[in-house]
Coordinates of C-alpha atoms (C1' of nucleotides) in Angstrom, one line a residue:
Chain A
M1 CA 10.9 -9.9 24.4
R2 CA 12.8 -6.7 23.6
N3 CA 13.4 -3.8 26.1
P4 CA 11.3 -0.9 25.2
S5 CA 13.8 1.4 26.6
S6 CA 16.7 0.0 24.7
S7 CA 16.3 2.4 21.7
S8 CA 19.2 4.5 21.3
G9 CA 18.7 8.3 20.9
G10 CA 17.0 8.3 17.7
T11 CA 13.8 10.0 16.6
K12 CA 10.9 8.0 18.1
T13 CA 7.7 7.3 16.0
P14 CA 4.9 7.6 18.3
C15 CA 4.2 3.8 17.8
C16 CA 7.8 3.2 19.4
S17 CA 6.6 4.6 22.6
K18 CA 4.5 1.3 23.6
V19 CA 3.9 2.2 27.2
G20 CA 1.8 -0.7 28.8
L21 CA 1.2 -2.2 25.2
K22 CA 1.8 -6.2 25.0
R23 CA 4.6 -7.3 23.3
G24 CA 6.0 -10.9 22.2
P25 CA 4.1 -13.8 20.7
W26 CA 0.4 -13.4 20.0
T27 CA -1.9 -15.7 21.7
P28 CA -5.0 -17.4 20.0
E29 CA -7.2 -15.2 21.5
E30 CA -5.5 -12.0 20.3
D31 CA -5.3 -13.5 16.8
E32 CA -8.9 -14.2 17.2
L33 CA -9.6 -10.6 18.0
L34 CA -7.5 -9.1 15.1
A35 CA -8.9 -11.6 12.4
G36 CA -12.5 -10.9 13.5
Y37 CA -12.0 -7.3 13.6
I38 CA -10.4 -7.2 9.9
N39 CA -12.8 -9.6 8.5
R40 CA -15.6 -7.0 9.8
E41 CA -13.8 -3.6 9.2
G42 CA -11.2 -4.3 6.7
E43 CA -7.6 -3.5 6.7
G44 CA -5.9 -0.3 7.5
R45 CA -5.9 2.6 9.9
W46 CA -3.5 0.4 11.8
R47 CA -2.6 2.9 14.5
T48 CA -5.8 3.0 15.7
L49 CA -6.8 -0.5 15.3
P50 CA -5.8 -2.0 18.2
K51 CA -7.8 0.3 20.4
R52 CA -11.0 -0.4 18.4
A53 CA -10.2 -4.2 18.0
G54 CA -9.5 -4.2 21.9
L55 CA -6.1 -5.3 21.5
L56 CA -3.1 -4.2 23.9
R57 CA -0.8 -4.1 20.9
C58 CA 1.1 -1.4 18.6
G59 CA -0.5 -0.8 15.1
K60 CA 2.8 -2.0 13.8
S61 CA 2.3 -5.1 15.4
C62 CA -1.1 -5.7 14.4
R63 CA -0.3 -5.2 10.7
L64 CA 2.7 -7.6 10.9
R65 CA 0.6 -10.2 12.4
W66 CA -2.1 -9.9 10.0
M67 CA 0.4 -9.6 7.1
N68 CA 2.6 -12.5 7.9
Y69 CA 0.3 -15.0 9.8
L70 CA -3.5 -14.3 9.7
R71 CA -4.2 -13.1 6.3
P72 CA -6.3 -16.0 4.6
S73 CA -4.2 -15.6 1.4
V74 CA -1.1 -16.8 3.4
K75 CA 0.1 -20.1 2.3
R76 CA 1.6 -22.1 5.5
G77 CA 3.9 -25.0 5.2
Q78 CA 7.2 -25.9 3.5
I79 CA 8.6 -24.0 0.5
A80 CA 8.2 -26.2 -2.4
P81 CA 11.2 -26.9 -4.7
D82 CA 9.7 -24.8 -7.4
E83 CA 9.1 -22.0 -5.0
E84 CA 12.9 -22.4 -4.1
D85 CA 13.7 -22.3 -7.4
L86 CA 11.8 -19.1 -8.2
I87 CA 13.2 -17.4 -5.0
L88 CA 16.6 -18.0 -6.1
R89 CA 16.2 -16.6 -9.6
L90 CA 14.4 -13.7 -8.4
H91 CA 16.9 -13.0 -5.6
R92 CA 19.5 -13.2 -8.4
L93 CA 17.6 -10.5 -10.3
L94 CA 16.5 -8.3 -7.4
G95 CA 18.6 -8.9 -4.4
N96 CA 17.1 -8.5 -1.0
R97 CA 13.9 -7.0 -2.1
W98 CA 12.0 -9.6 -0.4
S99 CA 8.4 -7.8 -0.9
L100 CA 9.1 -7.7 -4.3
I101 CA 10.1 -11.3 -4.5
A102 CA 7.1 -12.4 -2.3
G103 CA 4.9 -10.4 -4.8
R104 CA 5.8 -13.0 -7.2
I105 CA 5.2 -15.9 -5.1
P106 CA 1.6 -16.2 -4.3
G107 CA 0.7 -17.0 -0.6
R108 CA 4.3 -16.3 0.7
T109 CA 5.1 -13.3 2.7
D110 CA 8.2 -11.2 2.7
N111 CA 9.2 -12.4 6.0
E112 CA 8.8 -15.7 5.1
I113 CA 10.9 -15.6 2.2
K114 CA 13.5 -13.6 3.7
N115 CA 13.9 -16.0 6.7
Y116 CA 14.1 -19.0 4.3
W117 CA 16.7 -17.4 2.3
N118 CA 18.9 -16.3 5.3
T119 CA 18.3 -20.0 6.9
H120 CA 18.2 -22.3 4.0
L121 CA 19.3 -20.9 0.8
S122 CA 22.1 -18.8 1.5
K123 CA 23.7 -21.6 2.9
K124 CA 22.8 -23.5 0.3
L125 CA 24.4 -21.3 -2.2
I126 CA 27.6 -21.0 -0.1
S127 CA 27.9 -24.7 -0.1
Q128 CA 27.8 -24.6 -3.8
G129 CA 30.5 -22.2 -3.7
I130 CA 28.5 -19.2 -4.8
D131 CA 28.2 -15.9 -3.0
P132 CA 24.4 -15.6 -1.9
R133 CA 24.6 -11.7 -2.3
T134 CA 26.2 -11.4 -5.8
H135 CA 25.5 -15.3 -6.9
K136 CA 29.0 -15.3 -8.3
P137 CA 31.4 -17.9 -7.3
L138 CA 33.2 -17.5 -4.1
N139 CA 36.0 -18.6 -5.3
P140 CA 37.4 -16.5 -8.3
E141 CA 39.3 -19.5 -9.7
T142 CA 36.2 -21.4 -10.3
Q143 CA 34.9 -18.6 -12.3
N144 CA 37.4 -19.5 -15.2
S145 CA 36.7 -23.1 -14.7
S146 CA 32.9 -23.3 -15.0
S147 CA 32.6 -26.7 -15.5
N148 CA 34.3 -27.7 -12.1
P149 CA 32.4 -28.5 -9.1
P150 CA 32.4 -26.0 -6.3
A151 CA 35.7 -26.2 -4.9
K152 CA 34.7 -24.0 -2.0
P153 CA 33.7 -26.0 0.9
P154 CA 30.8 -24.6 3.3
P155 CA 32.2 -22.6 6.0
S156 CA 32.3 -24.3 9.3
K157 CA 29.2 -25.0 11.5
A158 CA 30.7 -23.0 13.9
A159 CA 30.4 -19.7 11.7
P160 CA 27.7 -17.5 13.4
R161 CA 24.7 -16.4 11.4
P162 CA 25.1 -12.9 10.4
R163 CA 24.2 -10.5 13.4
S164 CA 26.7 -7.8 12.7
P165 CA 25.1 -4.4 13.9
N166 CA 27.2 -3.3 10.8
P167 CA 26.0 -5.6 7.9
S168 CA 27.8 -5.6 4.9
P169 CA 27.3 -2.9 2.7
I170 CA 26.6 -5.0 -0.1
S171 CA 23.1 -5.7 0.4
S172 CA 22.5 -6.1 -3.2
G173 CA 24.1 -6.0 -6.4
L174 CA 21.3 -4.3 -8.0
E175 CA 21.7 -1.3 -5.4
E176 CA 25.6 -1.0 -5.0
T177 CA 28.1 0.0 -7.1
S178 CA 31.6 -1.5 -7.0
S179 CA 32.8 1.4 -4.6
G180 CA 29.9 0.4 -2.4
S181 CA 27.8 3.4 -2.8
P182 CA 24.2 3.3 -4.0
A183 CA 23.4 3.5 -7.1
I184 CA 20.6 5.5 -7.1
L185 CA 19.7 7.0 -10.6
K186 CA 18.3 10.6 -10.3
E187 CA 17.9 12.9 -13.4
N188 CA 20.8 13.3 -15.5
D189 CA 22.9 11.0 -13.3
Q190 CA 25.6 9.4 -14.8
I191 CA 26.9 5.9 -14.2
Q192 CA 30.1 4.5 -15.1
S193 CA 29.9 0.9 -15.6
A194 CA 32.2 -2.1 -15.5
D195 CA 33.0 -2.0 -19.0
N196 CA 33.1 1.9 -19.4
T197 CA 29.4 1.9 -20.7
E198 CA 28.1 5.0 -19.7
A199 CA 24.3 5.4 -18.5
V200 CA 22.2 8.3 -18.4
Y201 CA 19.0 8.6 -16.6
Q202 CA 17.0 11.6 -18.2
N203 CA 13.7 12.8 -17.5
G204 CA 12.2 9.0 -16.7
T205 CA 14.1 7.5 -19.4
A206 CA 17.0 5.3 -18.6
T207 CA 19.2 5.2 -21.8
A208 CA 22.6 4.1 -22.4
H209 CA 25.6 4.8 -24.5
G210 CA 27.4 2.2 -25.8
G211 CA 24.7 -0.3 -25.1
E212 CA 21.3 -0.9 -25.6
A213 CA 18.7 2.0 -25.4
S214 CA 15.8 1.0 -23.0
Y215 CA 13.2 2.6 -21.5
L216 CA 11.0 3.2 -18.4
P217 CA 8.2 5.7 -18.6
G218 CA 6.9 8.2 -16.1
T219 CA 9.6 7.3 -13.3
Q220 CA 11.6 10.5 -12.9
H221 CA 11.9 10.4 -9.3
Y222 CA 11.8 6.8 -9.0
H223 CA 15.0 4.7 -7.8
V224 CA 15.8 2.6 -11.0
M225 CA 18.7 0.9 -9.1
G226 CA 18.2 1.4 -5.5
L227 CA 14.7 0.4 -5.7
R228 CA 13.2 0.7 -2.1
S229 CA 9.6 0.4 -2.4
S230 CA 6.8 -0.2 -4.6
H231 CA 5.2 3.5 -3.8
G232 CA 7.2 5.1 -6.5
L233 CA 4.4 5.5 -8.9
S234 CA 1.4 7.5 -8.7
N235 CA -1.7 5.9 -10.0
E236 CA -1.6 7.5 -13.2
E237 CA 1.9 6.6 -13.7
E238 CA 1.0 3.0 -12.7
E239 CA -2.0 3.2 -15.3
D240 CA 0.5 4.3 -17.8
L241 CA 2.7 1.4 -17.1
N242 CA -0.2 -1.0 -17.2
C243 CA -1.2 0.3 -20.5
C244 CA 2.1 0.3 -22.2
G245 CA 3.3 -3.0 -21.5
D246 CA 2.9 -4.6 -18.2
D247 CA 2.3 -8.0 -19.9
V248 CA 5.5 -7.2 -22.1
F249 CA 7.4 -6.5 -18.8
S250 CA 5.8 -9.3 -16.8
S251 CA 6.6 -12.0 -19.7
F252 CA 10.3 -10.4 -19.9
L253 CA 10.9 -11.0 -16.4
N254 CA 9.4 -14.4 -16.6
S255 CA 11.5 -15.2 -19.3
L256 CA 14.6 -13.8 -17.5
I257 CA 13.4 -16.0 -14.6
N258 CA 13.3 -19.0 -16.7
E259 CA 16.1 -21.2 -17.6
E260 CA 16.1 -20.3 -21.1
A261 CA 17.1 -16.6 -20.7
F262 CA 20.2 -17.5 -18.7
P263 CA 22.7 -18.7 -21.4
I264 CA 22.3 -15.3 -23.4
Q265 CA 22.9 -13.5 -20.1
H266 CA 26.0 -15.8 -19.6
Q267 CA 27.3 -15.2 -22.9
L268 CA 26.7 -11.3 -22.5
Q269 CA 28.4 -11.5 -19.0
Q270 CA 31.3 -13.6 -20.4
Q271 CA 31.7 -10.6 -23.0
A272 CA 31.5 -8.2 -20.2
V273 CA 33.9 -9.8 -17.7
G274 CA 36.5 -10.2 -20.7
S275 CA 36.5 -6.4 -21.3
S276 CA 36.7 -5.7 -17.8
R277 CA 39.2 -5.9 -15.2
D278 CA 36.8 -5.3 -12.5
S279 CA 35.8 -8.8 -12.2
D280 CA 34.9 -8.2 -8.6
S281 CA 32.1 -5.9 -9.8
L282 CA 29.1 -6.0 -7.6
I283 CA 26.7 -5.8 -10.7
P284 CA 25.0 -9.0 -10.8
M285 CA 24.5 -11.6 -13.6
A286 CA 21.4 -9.9 -14.7
A287 CA 23.0 -6.7 -14.7
A288 CA 26.4 -7.5 -15.6
P289 CA 26.5 -7.8 -19.0
A290 CA 26.9 -4.1 -20.4
F291 CA 25.4 -1.5 -18.2
G292 CA 23.2 -0.2 -20.9
I293 CA 21.6 -3.6 -21.3
A294 CA 21.5 -3.9 -17.7
A295 CA 19.7 -0.5 -17.1
G296 CA 17.1 -1.5 -19.3
W297 CA 16.8 -5.0 -18.0
D298 CA 16.6 -3.6 -14.3
S299 CA 14.0 -1.1 -15.4
A300 CA 11.9 -3.7 -17.0
I301 CA 12.4 -5.9 -14.2
M302 CA 11.4 -3.3 -11.7
S303 CA 8.7 -2.0 -13.6
S304 CA 7.3 -5.7 -14.1
V305 CA 7.8 -6.6 -10.5
I306 CA 6.3 -3.3 -9.6
N307 CA 3.2 -3.9 -11.4
Q308 CA 3.0 -7.6 -10.6
D309 CA 3.0 -6.5 -6.9
N310 CA 0.4 -4.1 -7.2
N311 CA -1.7 -6.6 -9.4
S312 CA -1.3 -9.4 -6.8
R313 CA -2.1 -6.8 -4.1
R314 CA -5.1 -5.8 -6.0
A315 CA -6.2 -9.5 -6.6
N316 CA -5.6 -10.0 -2.8
E317 CA -7.9 -7.2 -1.9
Q318 CA -10.4 -8.6 -4.0
V319 CA -10.5 -11.9 -2.9
E320 CA -10.7 -10.6 0.6
Chain B
dA1 C1' 19.4 -36.4 32.4
dA2 C1' 21.6 -32.3 32.0
dA3 C1' 23.9 -28.8 29.7
dC4 C1' 25.1 -27.0 25.6
dG5 C1' 24.9 -25.4 20.9
dC6 C1' 22.6 -24.5 16.6
dA7 C1' 18.9 -23.6 13.5
dC8 C1' 14.6 -21.8 12.7
dC9 C1' 11.2 -18.3 12.5
dA10 C1' 8.0 -14.7 14.7
dA11 C1' 8.5 -10.6 16.1
dC12 C1' 10.6 -6.2 16.9
dC13 C1' 13.0 -1.9 15.4
dG14 C1' 14.8 1.9 12.8
dC15 C1' 14.2 4.3 8.6
dC16 C1' 12.1 5.8 4.4
dT17 C1' 8.4 7.6 1.7
dA18 C1' 3.9 9.3 0.2
dG19 C1' 0.2 11.8 1.6
dA20 C1' -2.2 15.0 4.3
dT21 C1' -2.4 19.4 6.8
Chain C
dA1 C1' 7.7 24.8 2.2
dA2 C1' 7.5 22.5 6.6
dT3 C1' 5.6 19.3 9.6
dC4 C1' 3.0 15.6 10.7
dT5 C1' 1.0 10.9 10.1
dA6 C1' 0.4 6.3 8.5
dG7 C1' 2.2 2.6 6.0
dG8 C1' 5.8 -0.2 4.3
dC9 C1' 10.3 -2.1 4.0
dG10 C1' 14.8 -4.6 5.1
dG11 C1' 17.7 -5.9 9.0
dT12 C1' 17.8 -8.0 13.2
dT13 C1' 16.9 -10.0 17.4
dG14 C1' 15.8 -13.4 21.1
dG15 C1' 12.8 -17.2 22.4
dT16 C1' 12.1 -22.1 21.3
dG17 C1' 12.7 -26.7 19.9
dC18 C1' 15.9 -30.1 18.8
dG19 C1' 19.9 -32.5 18.3
dT20 C1' 24.6 -33.7 20.2
dT21 C1' 27.8 -34.2 23.9

DNA sequence: AAACGCACCAACCGCCTAGAT
DNA sequence: AATCTAGGCGGTTGGTGCGTT
């Protein structure tokens, strides 16, 4: 499928030097070998798994095949309307954190959700005049006339799907500031929000001046805004989080996901927009109102989702 | 019937982080 | 502290099928 020698100059991981390894679509025989081996021996040690299982594949390829296709818990078939709705809501809150989104939709993989987003939902939003990245109206004028139907027609069919080698810097409103630089909070970092609310991240606690105080215990080195993976928490930290309010965070997220939360959000956003000239701020709806609140929401959301992610992973492990 | 273009999605790539040494 | 290894993530690619011309 791809030319192995085409990798450009950068450092190669051992896995990338796949000399004599098979690539491309998996055959039923390979699937059987892989599934059979994992059912006998369990997941893990992906690098050496192919050899032990008698496969001429790299470990990454095996892992991907198992995770996205062969796992018993993977749900096949069409995305249901309620799943689609959930994806939309979660994406509005989380941006392109596909694995986190997938963690809240049982049986769906991050790859599947990512593909579905790129091929269906982003187009759907565009056709509704909504920017799929920010979930804001594409045409600023429609922002002032909220009751109007989407005025922006979808781009012509000729518009190619995004394959740019230099994708837009805005991958997610949650992790980008209006200047386009990642908003990754470290200890004592300060962020100036659109409404001049200052947020300070101190010693694992995100606080806000001029906004609502918030908390996120035990995440000193975690990317609160620019969350990258779910590995930020040690087991102890996870336990801490679990014992001090996973349920609260989870239900909080659920309430954000649920329809009834959005009127409040919208109201707050209107206030923020009204007090800010930066109406193009990339902070998404969930984070737009006042940064102080947003920081708390983000933290809560991230925390909740991380735990949900871990919980579902544990559940999956138990099932398997 | 053939050629063409588009949409879909499985698979790959590069990069990052955590843990081990 | 530095280096290595493994696992995981998001972005991107390209094969394939299907509809249109």
